[in-house]
PDB file of C-alpha atoms in Angstrom:
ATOM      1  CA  UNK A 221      -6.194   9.321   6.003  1.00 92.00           C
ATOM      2  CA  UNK A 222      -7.159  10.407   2.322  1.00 95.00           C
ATOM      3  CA  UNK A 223      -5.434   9.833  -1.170  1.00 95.00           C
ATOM      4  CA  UNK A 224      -6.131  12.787  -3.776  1.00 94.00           C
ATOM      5  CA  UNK A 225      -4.630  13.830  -6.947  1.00 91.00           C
ATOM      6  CA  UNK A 226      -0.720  14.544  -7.266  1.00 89.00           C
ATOM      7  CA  UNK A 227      -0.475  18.110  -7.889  1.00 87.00           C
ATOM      8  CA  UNK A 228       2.395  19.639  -8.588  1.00 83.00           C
ATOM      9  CA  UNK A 229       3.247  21.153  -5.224  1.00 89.00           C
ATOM     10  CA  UNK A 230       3.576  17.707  -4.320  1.00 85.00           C
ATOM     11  CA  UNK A 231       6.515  16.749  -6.936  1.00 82.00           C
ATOM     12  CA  UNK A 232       9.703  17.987  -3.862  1.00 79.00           C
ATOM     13  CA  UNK A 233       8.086  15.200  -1.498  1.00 81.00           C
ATOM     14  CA  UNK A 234       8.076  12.755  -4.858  1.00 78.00           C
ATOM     15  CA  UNK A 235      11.322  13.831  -5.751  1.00 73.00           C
ATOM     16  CA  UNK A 236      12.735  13.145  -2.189  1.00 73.00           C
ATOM     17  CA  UNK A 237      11.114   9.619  -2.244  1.00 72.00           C
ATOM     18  CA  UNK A 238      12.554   8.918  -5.758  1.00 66.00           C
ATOM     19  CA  UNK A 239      15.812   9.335  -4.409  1.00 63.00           C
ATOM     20  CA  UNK A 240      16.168   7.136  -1.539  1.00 62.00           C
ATOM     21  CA  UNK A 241      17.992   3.749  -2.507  1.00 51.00           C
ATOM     22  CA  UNK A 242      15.755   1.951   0.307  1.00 53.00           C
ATOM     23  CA  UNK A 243      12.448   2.752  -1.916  1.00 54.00           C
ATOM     24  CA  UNK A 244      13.932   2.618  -5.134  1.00 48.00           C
ATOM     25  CA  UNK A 245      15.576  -0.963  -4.676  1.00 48.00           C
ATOM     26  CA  UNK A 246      12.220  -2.604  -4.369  1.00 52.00           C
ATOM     27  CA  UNK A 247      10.896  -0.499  -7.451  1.00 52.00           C
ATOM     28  CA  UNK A 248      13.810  -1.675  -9.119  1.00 49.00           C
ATOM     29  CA  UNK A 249      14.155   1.729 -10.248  1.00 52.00           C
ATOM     30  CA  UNK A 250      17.703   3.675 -10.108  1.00 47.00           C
ATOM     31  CA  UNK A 251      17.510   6.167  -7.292  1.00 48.00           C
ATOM     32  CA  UNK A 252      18.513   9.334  -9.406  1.00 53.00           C
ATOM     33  CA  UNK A 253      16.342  11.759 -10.642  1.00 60.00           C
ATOM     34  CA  UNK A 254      16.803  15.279 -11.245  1.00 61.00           C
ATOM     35  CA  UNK A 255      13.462  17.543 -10.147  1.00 61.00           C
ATOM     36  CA  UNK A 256      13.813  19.036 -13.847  1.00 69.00           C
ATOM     37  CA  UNK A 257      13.393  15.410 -15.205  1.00 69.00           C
ATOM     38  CA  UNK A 258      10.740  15.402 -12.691  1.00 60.00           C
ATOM     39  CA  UNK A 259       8.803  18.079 -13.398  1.00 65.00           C
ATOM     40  CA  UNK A 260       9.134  17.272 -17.058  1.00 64.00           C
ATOM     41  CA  UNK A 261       7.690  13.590 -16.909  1.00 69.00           C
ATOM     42  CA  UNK A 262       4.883  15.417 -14.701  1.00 65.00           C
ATOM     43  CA  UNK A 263       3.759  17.936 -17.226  1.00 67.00           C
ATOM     44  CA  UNK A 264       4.486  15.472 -20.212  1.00 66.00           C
ATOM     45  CA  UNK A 265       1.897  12.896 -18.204  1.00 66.00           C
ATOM     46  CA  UNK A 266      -0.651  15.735 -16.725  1.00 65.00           C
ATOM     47  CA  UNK A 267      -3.106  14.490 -19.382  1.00 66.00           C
ATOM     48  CA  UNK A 268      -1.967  10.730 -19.779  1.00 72.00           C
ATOM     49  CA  UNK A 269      -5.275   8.747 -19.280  1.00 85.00           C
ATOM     50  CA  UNK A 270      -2.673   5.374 -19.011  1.00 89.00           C
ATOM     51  CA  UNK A 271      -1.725   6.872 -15.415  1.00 91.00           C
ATOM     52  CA  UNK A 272      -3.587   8.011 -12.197  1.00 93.00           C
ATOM     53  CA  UNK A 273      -1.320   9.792  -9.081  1.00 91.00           C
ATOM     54  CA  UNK A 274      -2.422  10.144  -6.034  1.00 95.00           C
ATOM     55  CA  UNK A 275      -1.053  11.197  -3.011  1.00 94.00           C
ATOM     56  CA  UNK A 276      -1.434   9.643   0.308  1.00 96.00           C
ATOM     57  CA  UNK A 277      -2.092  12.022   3.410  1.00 96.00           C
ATOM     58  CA  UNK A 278      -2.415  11.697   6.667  1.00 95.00           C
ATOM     59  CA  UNK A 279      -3.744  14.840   8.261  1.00 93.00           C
ATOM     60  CA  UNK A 280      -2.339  17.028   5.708  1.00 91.00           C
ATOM     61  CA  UNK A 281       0.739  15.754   5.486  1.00 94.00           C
ATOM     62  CA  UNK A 282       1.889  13.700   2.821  1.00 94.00           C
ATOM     63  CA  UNK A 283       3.014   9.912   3.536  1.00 94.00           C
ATOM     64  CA  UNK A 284       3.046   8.442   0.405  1.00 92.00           C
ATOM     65  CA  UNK A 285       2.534   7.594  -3.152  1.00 91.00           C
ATOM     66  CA  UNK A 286       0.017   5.644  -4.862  1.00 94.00           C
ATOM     67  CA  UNK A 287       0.202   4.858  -8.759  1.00 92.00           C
ATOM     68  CA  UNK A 288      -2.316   3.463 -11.141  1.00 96.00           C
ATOM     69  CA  UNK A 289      -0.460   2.704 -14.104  1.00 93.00           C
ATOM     70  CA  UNK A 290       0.197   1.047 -17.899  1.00 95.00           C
ATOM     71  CA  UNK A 291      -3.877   1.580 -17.460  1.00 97.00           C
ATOM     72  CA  UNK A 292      -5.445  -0.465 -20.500  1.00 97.00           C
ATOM     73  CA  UNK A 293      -8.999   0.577 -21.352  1.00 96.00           C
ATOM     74  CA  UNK A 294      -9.222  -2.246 -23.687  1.00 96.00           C
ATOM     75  CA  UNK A 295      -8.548  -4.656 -22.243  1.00 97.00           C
ATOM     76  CA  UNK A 296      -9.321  -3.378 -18.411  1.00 98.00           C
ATOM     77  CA  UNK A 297      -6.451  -3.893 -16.458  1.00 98.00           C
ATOM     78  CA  UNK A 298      -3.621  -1.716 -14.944  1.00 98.00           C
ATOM     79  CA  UNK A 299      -0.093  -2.063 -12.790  1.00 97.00           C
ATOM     80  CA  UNK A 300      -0.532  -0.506  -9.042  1.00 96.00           C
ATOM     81  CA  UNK A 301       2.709   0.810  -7.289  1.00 90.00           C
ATOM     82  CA  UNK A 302       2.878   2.477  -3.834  1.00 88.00           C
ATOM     83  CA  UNK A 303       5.714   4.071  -2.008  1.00 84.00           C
ATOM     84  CA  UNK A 304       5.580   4.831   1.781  1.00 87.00           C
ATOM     85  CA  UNK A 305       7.831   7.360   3.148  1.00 87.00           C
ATOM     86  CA  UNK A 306      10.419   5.113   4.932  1.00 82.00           C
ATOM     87  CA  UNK A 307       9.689   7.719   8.152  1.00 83.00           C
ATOM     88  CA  UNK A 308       5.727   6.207   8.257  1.00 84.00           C
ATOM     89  CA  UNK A 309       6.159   2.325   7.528  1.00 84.00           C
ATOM     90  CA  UNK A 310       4.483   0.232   9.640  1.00 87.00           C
ATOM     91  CA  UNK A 311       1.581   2.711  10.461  1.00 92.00           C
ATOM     92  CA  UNK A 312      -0.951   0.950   7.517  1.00 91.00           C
ATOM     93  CA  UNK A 313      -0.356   3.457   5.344  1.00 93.00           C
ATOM     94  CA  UNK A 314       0.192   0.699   2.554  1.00 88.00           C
ATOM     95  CA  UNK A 315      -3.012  -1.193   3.149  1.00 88.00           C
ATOM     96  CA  UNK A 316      -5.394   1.797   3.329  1.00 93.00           C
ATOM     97  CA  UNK A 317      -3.321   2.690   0.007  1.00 92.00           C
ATOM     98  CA  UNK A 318      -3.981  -0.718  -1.605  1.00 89.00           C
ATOM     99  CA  UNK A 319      -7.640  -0.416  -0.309  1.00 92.00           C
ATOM    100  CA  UNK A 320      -7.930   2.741  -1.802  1.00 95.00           C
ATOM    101  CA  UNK A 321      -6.336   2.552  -4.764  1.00 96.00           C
ATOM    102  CA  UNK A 322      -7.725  -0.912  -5.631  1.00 96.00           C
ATOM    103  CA  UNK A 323     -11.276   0.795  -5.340  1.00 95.00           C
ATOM    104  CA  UNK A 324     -10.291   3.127  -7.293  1.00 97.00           C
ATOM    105  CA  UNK A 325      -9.220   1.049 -10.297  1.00 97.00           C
ATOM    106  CA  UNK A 326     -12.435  -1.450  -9.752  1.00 97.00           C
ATOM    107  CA  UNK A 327     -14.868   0.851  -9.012  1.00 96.00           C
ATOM    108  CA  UNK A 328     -14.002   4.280 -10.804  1.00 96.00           C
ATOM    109  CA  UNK A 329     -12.117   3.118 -13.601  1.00 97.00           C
ATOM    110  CA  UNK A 330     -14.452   0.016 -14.401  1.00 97.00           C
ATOM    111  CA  UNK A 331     -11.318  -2.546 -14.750  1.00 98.00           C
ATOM    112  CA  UNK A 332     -11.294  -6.057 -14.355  1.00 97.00           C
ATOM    113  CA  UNK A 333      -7.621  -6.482 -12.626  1.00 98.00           C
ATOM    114  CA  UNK A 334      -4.651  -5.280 -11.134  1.00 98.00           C
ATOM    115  CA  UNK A 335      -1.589  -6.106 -10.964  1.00 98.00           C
ATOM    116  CA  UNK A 336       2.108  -5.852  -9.479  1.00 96.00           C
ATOM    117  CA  UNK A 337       5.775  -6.622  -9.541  1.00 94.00           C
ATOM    118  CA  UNK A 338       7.327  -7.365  -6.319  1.00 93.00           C
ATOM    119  CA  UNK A 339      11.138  -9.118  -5.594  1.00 91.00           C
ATOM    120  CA  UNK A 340      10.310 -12.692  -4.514  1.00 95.00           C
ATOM    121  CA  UNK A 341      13.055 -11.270  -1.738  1.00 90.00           C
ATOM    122  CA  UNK A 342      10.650  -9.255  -0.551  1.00 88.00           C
ATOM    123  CA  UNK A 343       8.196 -11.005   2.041  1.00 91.00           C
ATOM    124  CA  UNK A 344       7.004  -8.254   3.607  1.00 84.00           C
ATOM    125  CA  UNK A 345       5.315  -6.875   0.726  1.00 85.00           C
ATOM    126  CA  UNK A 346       4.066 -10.040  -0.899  1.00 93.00           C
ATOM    127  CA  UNK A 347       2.204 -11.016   2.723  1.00 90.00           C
ATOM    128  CA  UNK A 348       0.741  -7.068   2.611  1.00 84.00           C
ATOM    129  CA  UNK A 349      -0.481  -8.126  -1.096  1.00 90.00           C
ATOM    130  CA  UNK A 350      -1.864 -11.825  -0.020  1.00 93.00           C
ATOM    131  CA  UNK A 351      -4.133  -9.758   2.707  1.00 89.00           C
ATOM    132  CA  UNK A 352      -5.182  -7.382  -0.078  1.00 88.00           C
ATOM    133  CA  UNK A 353      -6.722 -10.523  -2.066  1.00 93.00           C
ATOM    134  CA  UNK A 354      -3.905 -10.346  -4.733  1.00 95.00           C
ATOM    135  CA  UNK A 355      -2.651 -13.777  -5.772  1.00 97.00           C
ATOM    136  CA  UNK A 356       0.801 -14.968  -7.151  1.00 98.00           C
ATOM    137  CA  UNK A 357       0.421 -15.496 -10.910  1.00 98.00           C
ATOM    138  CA  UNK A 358       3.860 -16.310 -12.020  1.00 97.00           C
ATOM    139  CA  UNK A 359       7.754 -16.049 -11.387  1.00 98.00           C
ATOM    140  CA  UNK A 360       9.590 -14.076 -13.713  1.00 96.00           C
ATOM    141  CA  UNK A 361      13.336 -15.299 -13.448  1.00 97.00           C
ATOM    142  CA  UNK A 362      16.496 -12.792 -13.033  1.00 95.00           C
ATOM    143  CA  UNK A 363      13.638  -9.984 -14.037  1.00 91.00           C
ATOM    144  CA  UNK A 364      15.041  -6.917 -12.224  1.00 86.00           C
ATOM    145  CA  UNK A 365      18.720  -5.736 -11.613  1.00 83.00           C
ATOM    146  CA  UNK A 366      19.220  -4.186  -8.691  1.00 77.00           C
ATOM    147  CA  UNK A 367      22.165  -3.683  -5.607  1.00 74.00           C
ATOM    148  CA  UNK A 368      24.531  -5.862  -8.717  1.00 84.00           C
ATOM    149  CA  UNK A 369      22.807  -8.720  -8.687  1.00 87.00           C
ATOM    150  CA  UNK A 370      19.600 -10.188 -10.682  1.00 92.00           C
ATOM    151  CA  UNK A 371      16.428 -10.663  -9.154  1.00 90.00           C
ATOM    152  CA  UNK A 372      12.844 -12.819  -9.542  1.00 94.00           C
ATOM    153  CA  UNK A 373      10.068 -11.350  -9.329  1.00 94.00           C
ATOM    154  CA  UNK A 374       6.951 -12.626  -9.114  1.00 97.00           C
ATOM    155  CA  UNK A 375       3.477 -11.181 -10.950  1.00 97.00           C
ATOM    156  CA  UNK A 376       0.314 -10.946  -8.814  1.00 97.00           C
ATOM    157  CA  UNK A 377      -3.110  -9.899  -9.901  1.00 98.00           C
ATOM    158  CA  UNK A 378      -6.769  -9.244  -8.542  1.00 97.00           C
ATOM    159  CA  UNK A 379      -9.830  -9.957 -10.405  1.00 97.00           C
ATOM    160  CA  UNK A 380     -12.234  -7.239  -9.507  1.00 96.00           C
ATOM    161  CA  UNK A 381     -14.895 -10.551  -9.416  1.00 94.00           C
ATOM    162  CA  UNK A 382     -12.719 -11.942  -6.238  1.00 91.00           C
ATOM    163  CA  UNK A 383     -12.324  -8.252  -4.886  1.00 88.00           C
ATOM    164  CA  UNK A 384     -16.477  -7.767  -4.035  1.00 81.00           C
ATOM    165  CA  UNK A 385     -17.099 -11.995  -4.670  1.00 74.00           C
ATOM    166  CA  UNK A 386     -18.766 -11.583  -8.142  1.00 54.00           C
TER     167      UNK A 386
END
């Protein structure tokens, strides 16, 4: 298991993933997107130093997607995302990808936290993010419309001090 860049061979399996209601739902994203919208968001953000994409493999193939993102230099901090291919869950391709990717932000990128969005629905993830050290820092009421109905979410962060016990 390895993440590496997103290159943009990679932007069919992205597009495919981008697509699929069951992912989207929990992004709160709408699952429609053209690969021409794609491939323009992908050159427009090749040199975007707010964003890191990497891909998640597992013996070459890809698995899944792991996003550094609204990265703040000032003041240190950055949103992660990950999407599993719904034909892999349950395998740990999430945690290695929070592992990962966490590192990444912490110990590359020098910042001091990192945070997410998740539905307050959505129990599975949040107990994946409690093992990863991230802690529930607030509820954000009717934040996300998805499936025709509002939804909480709730914000949780990691300190890169409680990450390596600082």
């Amino acid at each position: 298991m390895k993440i590496r860049a997103l290159e943009s061979e990679d932007l069919h399996f992205v597009h495919e993933l981008n697509n699929e209601y069951s992912i989207m739902s929990y992004w709160f994203e709408e699952p429609y997107e053209s690969y021409g919208e794609l491939q323009h968001l992908y050159d427009k953000h090749l040199l975007n130093e707010s964003e890191r994409r990497f891909i998640i493999e597992d013996d070459g193939e890809r698995v899944g997607i792991v996003e550094l993102m609204e990265i703040n230099f000032i003041h240190r901090h950055c949103e992660i995302q990950i999407i599993v291919a719904p034909s892999h869950e349950g395998k740990g391709y999430a945690k290695f990808a929070f592992n990962e990717g966490v590192d990444y932000a912490f110990k590359i990128l020098n910042l001091h936290k990192v945070y997410l969005l998740v539905d307050t629905q959505n129990e599975k993830a949040i107990q994946i993010y409690k093992k990863q050290g991230f802690s529930i820092e607030g509820e954000l009421k009717e934040h996300f419309y998805t499936n025709g109905q509002y939804h909480n979410a709730y914000m949780m962060g990691l300190l890169k001090k409680n990450r390596f016990n600082l």
